[in-house]
Amino acid sequence: MTIDTSPAQQIDPMEQMICFDLYAASQAFTRVYKPLLAPLGLTYPQYLVMLNLWADSPLSVGEIGHRVSLESNTLTPLIKRLQEAGLVTRTRDPKDERRVVVALTETGRTLKARADHVPLCILRATGMSSDDLIALQRNLRDLTAAMLTADG
Amino acid sequence: MTIDTSPAQQIDPMEQMICFDLYAASQAFTRVYKPLLAPLGLTYPQYLVMLNLWADSPLSVGEIGHRVSLESNTLTPLIKRLQEAGLVTRTRDPKDERRVVVALTETGRTLKARADHVPLCILRATGMSSDDLIALQRNLRDLTAAMLTADG
DNA sequence: GTAATTTAAATCGTACACGATATTAACGTA
DNA sequence: TACGTTAATATCGTGTACGATTTAAATTAC
């Protein structure tokens, strides 16, 4: 293959890097979410877990992990913090003692009302139209899919 | 603008979230970078720092931080690891003893040759044309700028 | 020229991420 | 039914992120 092998470093190293822009956008979201979630006592990953439980409770650790793309090594301590905050319970599934079932407590369920305004705040913070956001979302998903199937 | 204020939880909670797609895309990049950077003994954030030093050495901790959008609380331990790996030196600036100047060692400079293929591998893994990538990059930067100026 | 302020790094504590390994339960097979 | 395998969590170690505080040097104000 013939490839442009001109040194990358002749350009501003950060200028050319799509991954850096992704990282920056991701961080920008984190910064917007933080003041919205702090009054609820949630971090952003915790909010993602609660979102899924609000939609569907109970869920096993593995089911949550599948939805938020995290594994037990990250989720177990995170969910334990939610438990310490009184938002969820963790119990072994009697049908399959390997599974840990996470369920909302009444406190956890109640918190939902206080979180309902968050998505709209985020949407407005983007300053983008729904159509543009959906287009961007599609681009990001295509990109992600391509990256994950890349043969390296 | 007219906004759909229907409760978020009636849709798949993850489906609607642009921030989740950003996060996923970012993680996908991390996964593609890891096998490329592991042979060099670098993590992705460390690679970002090295990229800047390869372009411009020496740099102060603050200058590096400005370029990679990280602060000393993250950079100091990261740079100490690069120092332990023999890639950089850390010295106080005699002109301003508050500043710590990070400079490449000969080993650090030499590593550049082994990293030169990385950007091209990444570009190919995206499966996107340069034009599409640039367009996406522009979208992401607009989005980031809007988020950071949002009045919350 | 000293005190108050600002600035640059570092330190500390909390919370992700994630590879590797361990643990325990369920399952499949002889 | 004992045994090897698979599956679901948990644990451990390393490395970011980042808010809050600390330290020390430089700058400003007076």
Short mmCIF file of C-alpha atoms (C1' of nucleotides) in Angstrom, two decimals:
data_model
loop_
_atom_site.label_atom_id
_atom_site.label_comp_id
_atom_site.label_asym_id
_atom_site.label_seq_id
_atom_site.Cartn_x
_atom_site.Cartn_y
_atom_site.Cartn_z
CA MET A 1 0.00 0.00 0.00
CA THR A 2 1.09 3.53 -0.67
CA ILE A 3 0.42 5.80 2.20
CA ASP A 4 1.20 9.33 3.11
CA THR A 5 3.84 8.76 5.73
CA SER A 6 4.62 12.43 6.26
CA PRO A 7 5.39 12.89 9.94
CA ALA A 8 2.35 13.64 12.03
CA GLN A 9 4.25 15.93 14.32
CA GLN A 10 4.68 18.70 11.79
CA ILE A 11 1.09 19.61 12.51
CA ASP A 12 -0.07 20.53 15.98
CA PRO A 13 -0.18 17.04 17.46
CA MET A 14 -3.61 17.61 18.93
CA GLU A 15 -5.05 19.25 15.83
CA GLN A 16 -5.30 16.11 13.79
CA MET A 17 -6.69 13.78 16.38
CA ILE A 18 -10.32 12.90 16.17
CA CYS A 19 -9.98 10.84 19.33
CA PHE A 20 -8.91 13.91 21.21
CA ASP A 21 -12.00 15.78 20.04
CA LEU A 22 -14.10 12.84 21.17
CA TYR A 23 -12.42 12.92 24.53
CA ALA A 24 -12.94 16.66 24.79
CA ALA A 25 -16.62 16.41 23.88
CA SER A 26 -17.07 13.65 26.39
CA GLN A 27 -15.42 15.73 29.10
CA ALA A 28 -17.60 18.69 28.17
CA PHE A 29 -20.68 16.57 28.75
CA THR A 30 -19.31 15.44 32.08
CA ARG A 31 -18.89 19.04 33.11
CA VAL A 32 -22.49 19.86 32.17
CA TYR A 33 -23.85 16.79 33.89
CA LYS A 34 -21.96 17.29 37.12
CA PRO A 35 -23.86 20.30 38.49
CA LEU A 36 -27.14 18.67 37.44
CA LEU A 37 -26.36 15.37 39.13
CA ALA A 38 -24.50 16.59 42.20
CA PRO A 39 -27.72 17.68 43.98
CA LEU A 40 -28.96 14.11 43.49
CA GLY A 41 -25.75 12.71 44.93
CA LEU A 42 -24.99 10.86 41.70
CA THR A 43 -21.96 10.65 39.48
CA TYR A 44 -22.52 10.29 35.77
CA PRO A 45 -21.87 6.51 35.63
CA GLN A 46 -24.15 6.10 38.63
CA TYR A 47 -26.80 8.12 36.81
CA LEU A 48 -26.54 5.79 33.81
CA VAL A 49 -27.16 2.81 36.08
CA MET A 50 -30.10 4.52 37.79
CA LEU A 51 -31.60 5.45 34.40
CA ASN A 52 -31.73 1.78 33.51
CA LEU A 53 -33.17 0.79 36.86
CA TRP A 54 -35.83 3.48 36.59
CA ALA A 55 -36.81 1.94 33.29
CA ASP A 56 -36.50 -1.64 34.47
CA SER A 57 -36.05 -2.83 38.04
CA PRO A 58 -34.76 -5.23 39.15
CA LEU A 59 -31.80 -5.98 36.90
CA SER A 60 -28.82 -8.24 37.45
CA VAL A 61 -25.31 -6.82 37.53
CA GLY A 62 -24.67 -8.46 34.19
CA GLU A 63 -27.78 -6.99 32.60
CA ILE A 64 -26.82 -3.53 33.80
CA GLY A 65 -23.30 -4.10 32.54
CA HIS A 66 -24.55 -5.03 29.11
CA ARG A 67 -26.61 -1.85 28.91
CA VAL A 68 -23.93 0.55 30.06
CA SER A 69 -20.94 -1.31 28.60
CA LEU A 70 -19.22 -1.88 31.90
CA GLU A 71 -18.22 -5.07 33.68
CA SER A 72 -18.47 -6.27 37.22
CA ASN A 73 -15.04 -4.98 38.14
CA THR A 74 -16.35 -1.45 37.65
CA LEU A 75 -20.01 -2.03 38.46
CA THR A 76 -19.70 -3.91 41.72
CA PRO A 77 -18.13 -1.05 43.68
CA LEU A 78 -20.34 1.49 41.91
CA ILE A 79 -23.50 -0.39 42.82
CA LYS A 80 -22.29 -0.86 46.38
CA ARG A 81 -22.08 2.92 46.62
CA LEU A 82 -25.65 3.21 45.37
CA GLN A 83 -26.57 0.66 48.02
CA GLU A 84 -24.78 2.64 50.74
CA ALA A 85 -26.71 5.69 49.57
CA GLY A 86 -29.90 3.71 50.12
CA LEU A 87 -30.96 3.83 46.47
CA VAL A 88 -30.77 0.13 45.63
CA THR A 89 -30.67 -3.31 47.20
CA ARG A 90 -28.36 -6.14 46.19
CA THR A 91 -29.56 -9.71 46.64
CA ARG A 92 -28.53 -13.07 45.27
CA ASP A 93 -31.00 -14.53 42.82
CA PRO A 94 -32.47 -17.62 44.53
CA LYS A 95 -32.98 -19.21 41.12
CA ASP A 96 -29.31 -18.76 40.24
CA GLU A 97 -27.08 -17.98 43.17
CA ARG A 98 -24.36 -16.68 40.86
CA ARG A 99 -26.45 -13.70 39.88
CA VAL A 100 -26.77 -10.56 42.00
CA VAL A 101 -30.05 -8.77 41.51
CA VAL A 102 -30.12 -5.00 41.88
CA ALA A 103 -33.47 -3.44 42.73
CA LEU A 104 -34.57 0.11 43.45
CA THR A 105 -35.52 1.01 46.99
CA GLU A 106 -38.38 3.40 47.56
CA THR A 107 -35.78 6.14 47.98
CA GLY A 108 -34.23 5.16 44.69
CA ARG A 109 -37.58 5.19 42.95
CA THR A 110 -38.40 8.59 44.41
CA LEU A 111 -35.16 10.07 43.14
CA LYS A 112 -36.41 9.64 39.58
CA ALA A 113 -38.71 12.66 39.81
CA ARG A 114 -35.78 14.86 40.75
CA ALA A 115 -33.80 13.59 37.76
CA ASP A 116 -36.48 13.97 35.12
CA HIS A 117 -35.36 17.44 34.07
CA VAL A 118 -31.79 16.35 33.34
CA PRO A 119 -32.13 15.09 29.74
CA LEU A 120 -33.83 18.29 28.66
CA CYS A 121 -31.13 20.41 30.30
CA ILE A 122 -28.50 18.42 28.45
CA LEU A 123 -30.30 18.72 25.15
CA ARG A 124 -30.49 22.46 25.54
CA ALA A 125 -26.85 22.71 26.56
CA THR A 126 -25.79 21.13 23.29
CA GLY A 127 -27.27 24.05 21.39
CA MET A 128 -28.01 21.64 18.56
CA SER A 129 -31.26 20.76 16.88
CA SER A 130 -32.67 17.30 17.39
CA ASP A 131 -31.98 16.49 13.76
CA ASP A 132 -28.36 17.51 14.01
CA LEU A 133 -27.93 15.56 17.21
CA ILE A 134 -29.43 12.46 15.67
CA ALA A 135 -27.11 12.80 12.68
CA LEU A 136 -24.11 13.18 14.95
CA GLN A 137 -25.26 10.22 16.98
CA ARG A 138 -25.47 8.13 13.84
CA ASN A 139 -21.96 9.17 12.83
CA LEU A 140 -20.62 8.26 16.24
CA ARG A 141 -22.26 4.86 16.18
CA ASP A 142 -20.91 4.12 12.72
CA LEU A 143 -17.49 5.18 13.88
CA THR A 144 -17.69 3.04 16.99
CA ALA A 145 -18.87 0.03 15.03
CA ALA A 146 -16.03 0.45 12.55
CA MET A 147 -13.46 0.78 15.30
CA LEU A 148 -14.65 -2.31 17.11
CA THR A 149 -14.55 -4.46 14.00
CA ALA A 150 -11.19 -3.12 12.88
CA ASP A 151 -8.73 -5.98 12.53
CA GLY A 152 -6.04 -3.92 14.21
CA MET B 1 -37.49 25.06 19.26
CA THR B 2 -40.12 22.51 20.08
CA ILE B 3 -38.85 19.77 22.27
CA ASP B 4 -40.16 16.35 22.99
CA THR B 5 -40.63 16.43 26.74
CA SER B 6 -42.04 12.93 26.98
CA PRO B 7 -40.42 11.08 29.86
CA ALA B 8 -37.02 9.76 28.93
CA GLN B 9 -37.59 6.39 30.52
CA GLN B 10 -40.21 5.27 28.08
CA ILE B 11 -37.49 4.86 25.50
CA ASP B 12 -34.48 2.64 26.05
CA PRO B 13 -32.57 4.90 28.42
CA MET B 14 -29.35 4.47 26.52
CA GLU B 15 -30.88 4.90 23.09
CA GLN B 16 -31.45 8.59 23.33
CA MET B 17 -28.20 9.65 24.89
CA ILE B 18 -25.69 11.36 22.71
CA CYS B 19 -23.28 11.49 25.61
CA PHE B 20 -23.37 7.74 25.86
CA ASP B 21 -22.49 7.43 22.19
CA LEU B 22 -19.63 9.83 22.75
CA TYR B 23 -18.43 7.76 25.64
CA ALA B 24 -18.74 4.58 23.59
CA ALA B 25 -16.81 6.06 20.68
CA SER B 26 -14.14 7.28 23.03
CA GLN B 27 -13.82 3.83 24.60
CA ALA B 28 -13.66 2.25 21.14
CA PHE B 29 -10.66 4.45 20.34
CA THR B 30 -9.04 3.46 23.59
CA ARG B 31 -9.42 -0.19 22.68
CA VAL B 32 -7.82 0.37 19.27
CA TYR B 33 -4.98 2.43 20.70
CA LYS B 34 -4.13 -0.01 23.47
CA PRO B 35 -2.56 -2.80 21.40
CA LEU B 36 -0.70 -0.19 19.35
CA LEU B 37 0.70 1.60 22.39
CA ALA B 38 1.30 -1.35 24.70
CA PRO B 39 4.49 -2.40 22.87
CA LEU B 40 5.79 1.11 23.49
CA GLY B 41 4.92 0.88 27.17
CA LEU B 42 2.56 3.86 26.91
CA THR B 43 -1.03 4.43 27.94
CA TYR B 44 -3.16 6.69 25.77
CA PRO B 45 -2.86 9.78 27.99
CA GLN B 46 0.87 9.18 28.20
CA TYR B 47 0.98 8.96 24.41
CA LEU B 48 -0.77 12.33 24.16
CA VAL B 49 1.89 13.87 26.37
CA MET B 50 4.69 12.25 24.39
CA LEU B 51 3.16 13.46 21.11
CA ASN B 52 3.42 17.01 22.34
CA LEU B 53 6.95 16.55 23.59
CA TRP B 54 8.00 15.00 20.29
CA ALA B 55 6.71 18.13 18.61
CA ASP B 56 8.10 20.52 21.21
CA SER B 57 10.55 19.69 23.96
CA PRO B 58 10.97 20.89 26.62
CA LEU B 59 7.54 21.94 27.87
CA SER B 60 6.40 22.90 31.34
CA VAL B 61 3.76 20.86 33.14
CA GLY B 62 1.34 23.72 32.64
CA GLU B 63 2.03 23.97 28.92
CA ILE B 64 1.46 20.25 28.52
CA GLY B 65 -1.70 20.53 30.58
CA HIS B 66 -3.03 23.28 28.38
CA ARG B 67 -2.47 21.18 25.28
CA VAL B 68 -4.03 17.98 26.57
CA SER B 69 -6.67 19.58 28.79
CA LEU B 70 -5.41 18.07 32.00
CA GLU B 71 -4.16 19.65 35.18
CA SER B 72 -1.22 19.01 37.45
CA ASN B 73 -3.21 16.71 39.70
CA THR B 74 -3.45 14.26 36.81
CA LEU B 75 -0.27 15.17 34.98
CA THR B 76 2.22 15.11 37.82
CA PRO B 77 1.89 11.38 38.54
CA LEU B 78 1.59 10.60 34.82
CA ILE B 79 4.79 12.46 34.02
CA LYS B 80 6.55 10.84 36.97
CA ARG B 81 5.75 7.48 35.38
CA LEU B 82 7.24 8.67 32.10
CA GLN B 83 10.28 9.73 34.09
CA GLU B 84 10.53 6.33 35.80
CA ALA B 85 10.34 4.76 32.34
CA GLY B 86 13.35 6.87 31.39
CA LEU B 87 11.50 8.80 28.68
CA VAL B 88 11.61 12.31 30.18
CA THR B 89 13.40 14.42 32.75
CA ARG B 90 11.73 16.78 35.21
CA THR B 91 13.64 19.85 36.35
CA ARG B 92 12.69 23.11 38.00
CA ASP B 93 12.97 26.09 35.70
CA PRO B 94 15.86 28.22 37.06
CA LYS B 95 14.14 31.35 35.68
CA ASP B 96 10.94 30.56 37.58
CA GLU B 97 11.30 27.99 40.29
CA ARG B 98 7.56 27.37 40.34
CA ARG B 99 7.65 25.77 36.92
CA VAL B 100 8.67 22.18 36.29
CA VAL B 101 10.18 21.65 32.87
CA VAL B 102 9.67 18.29 31.18
CA ALA B 103 12.20 17.33 28.53
CA LEU B 104 12.67 14.23 26.40
CA THR B 105 15.60 11.97 27.15
CA GLU B 106 17.44 10.32 24.29
CA THR B 107 15.34 7.22 24.99
CA GLY B 108 12.18 9.28 24.82
CA ARG B 109 13.25 10.85 21.55
CA THR B 110 14.09 7.46 20.10
CA LEU B 111 10.66 6.09 20.96
CA LYS B 112 9.13 8.45 18.42
CA ALA B 113 10.19 6.31 15.48
CA ARG B 114 8.37 3.33 16.94
CA ALA B 115 5.20 5.43 17.37
CA ASP B 116 5.11 6.98 13.93
CA HIS B 117 2.85 4.31 12.47
CA VAL B 118 0.14 4.80 15.11
CA PRO B 119 -1.85 7.69 13.59
CA LEU B 120 -2.17 5.89 10.29
CA CYS B 121 -3.35 2.70 11.99
CA ILE B 122 -5.97 4.71 13.82
CA LEU B 123 -7.10 6.48 10.68
CA ARG B 124 -7.55 3.15 8.93
CA ALA B 125 -9.40 1.66 11.90
CA THR B 126 -12.03 4.39 11.68
CA GLY B 127 -12.98 3.18 8.22
CA MET B 128 -13.89 6.76 7.36
CA SER B 129 -12.64 9.05 4.66
CA SER B 130 -10.56 12.04 5.66
CA ASP B 131 -13.36 14.35 4.59
CA ASP B 132 -15.90 12.56 6.75
CA LEU B 133 -13.55 12.53 9.69
CA ILE B 134 -12.90 16.24 9.35
CA ALA B 135 -16.63 16.90 9.22
CA LEU B 136 -17.20 14.81 12.31
CA GLN B 137 -14.34 16.55 14.03
CA ARG B 138 -15.92 19.91 13.26
CA ASN B 139 -19.24 18.73 14.66
CA LEU B 140 -17.60 17.55 17.83
CA ARG B 141 -15.74 20.81 18.29
CA ASP B 142 -18.90 22.84 17.78
CA LEU B 143 -20.68 20.61 20.26
CA THR B 144 -17.90 20.95 22.80
CA ALA B 145 -17.79 24.70 22.42
CA ALA B 146 -21.56 24.92 22.89
CA MET B 147 -21.49 22.73 25.97
CA LEU B 148 -18.72 24.70 27.60
CA THR B 149 -20.47 28.02 27.08
CA ALA B 150 -23.86 26.67 28.19
CA ASP B 151 -25.15 28.70 31.10
CA GLY B 152 -26.30 25.52 32.85
"C1'" DG C 1 10.78 46.45 51.07
"C1'" DT C 2 7.32 43.88 53.30
"C1'" DA C 3 2.54 42.09 53.09
"C1'" DA C 4 -1.18 40.42 50.29
"C1'" DT C 5 -2.19 38.20 46.15
"C1'" DT C 6 -1.55 35.32 42.36
"C1'" DT C 7 0.49 31.45 40.05
"C1'" DA C 8 2.57 26.60 39.20
"C1'" DA C 9 2.92 22.13 40.95
"C1'" DA C 10 2.06 18.80 44.07
"C1'" DT C 11 -0.76 16.23 47.33
"C1'" DC C 12 -4.97 14.05 48.99
"C1'" DG C 13 -9.34 11.73 48.62
"C1'" DT C 14 -12.97 9.74 45.83
"C1'" DA C 15 -14.57 7.46 41.83
"C1'" DC C 16 -14.26 5.39 37.66
"C1'" DA C 17 -12.01 1.97 33.87
"C1'" DC C 18 -10.08 -2.26 32.96
"C1'" DG C 19 -6.81 -6.45 32.60
"C1'" DA C 20 -5.98 -10.42 35.28
"C1'" DT C 21 -7.25 -13.50 38.66
"C1'" DA C 22 -10.22 -15.68 42.15
"C1'" DT C 23 -14.54 -17.51 43.81
"C1'" DT C 24 -18.63 -19.83 43.64
"C1'" DA C 25 -22.61 -21.70 41.34
"C1'" DA C 26 -24.66 -23.99 37.46
"C1'" DC C 27 -24.21 -27.15 33.75
"C1'" DG C 28 -22.64 -30.93 30.72
"C1'" DT C 29 -20.77 -35.40 30.19
"C1'" DA C 30 -19.19 -39.84 31.03
"C1'" DT D 1 -22.69 -38.84 40.70
"C1'" DA D 2 -18.13 -37.10 40.49
"C1'" DC D 3 -15.59 -33.99 37.25
"C1'" DG D 4 -14.32 -30.70 33.95
"C1'" DT D 5 -16.23 -26.60 31.90
"C1'" DT D 6 -18.68 -22.53 31.65
"C1'" DA D 7 -20.83 -18.48 33.65
"C1'" DA D 8 -21.70 -14.48 37.02
"C1'" DT D 9 -19.58 -11.67 40.37
"C1'" DA D 10 -16.01 -10.11 43.09
"C1'" DT D 11 -11.24 -8.82 44.11
"C1'" DC D 12 -6.80 -6.78 43.13
"C1'" DG D 13 -3.52 -3.73 41.01
"C1'" DT D 14 -2.50 0.10 37.95
"C1'" DG D 15 -3.67 4.30 35.83
"C1'" DT D 16 -6.35 8.02 34.89
"C1'" DA D 17 -9.81 12.17 36.18
"C1'" DC D 18 -10.83 15.79 39.08
"C1'" DG D 19 -12.35 18.80 43.22
"C1'" DA D 20 -10.16 20.66 47.17
"C1'" DT D 21 -6.26 21.86 49.61
"C1'" DT D 22 -1.28 22.75 50.26
"C1'" DT D 23 3.28 24.53 49.28
"C1'" DA D 24 6.43 27.54 47.53
"C1'" DA D 25 7.77 30.99 44.28
"C1'" DA D 26 6.77 35.16 41.78
"C1'" DT D 27 4.21 39.39 41.40
"C1'" DT D 28 1.64 43.27 42.97
"C1'" DA D 29 0.26 46.75 46.12
"C1'" DC D 30 1.32 49.97 49.27
#
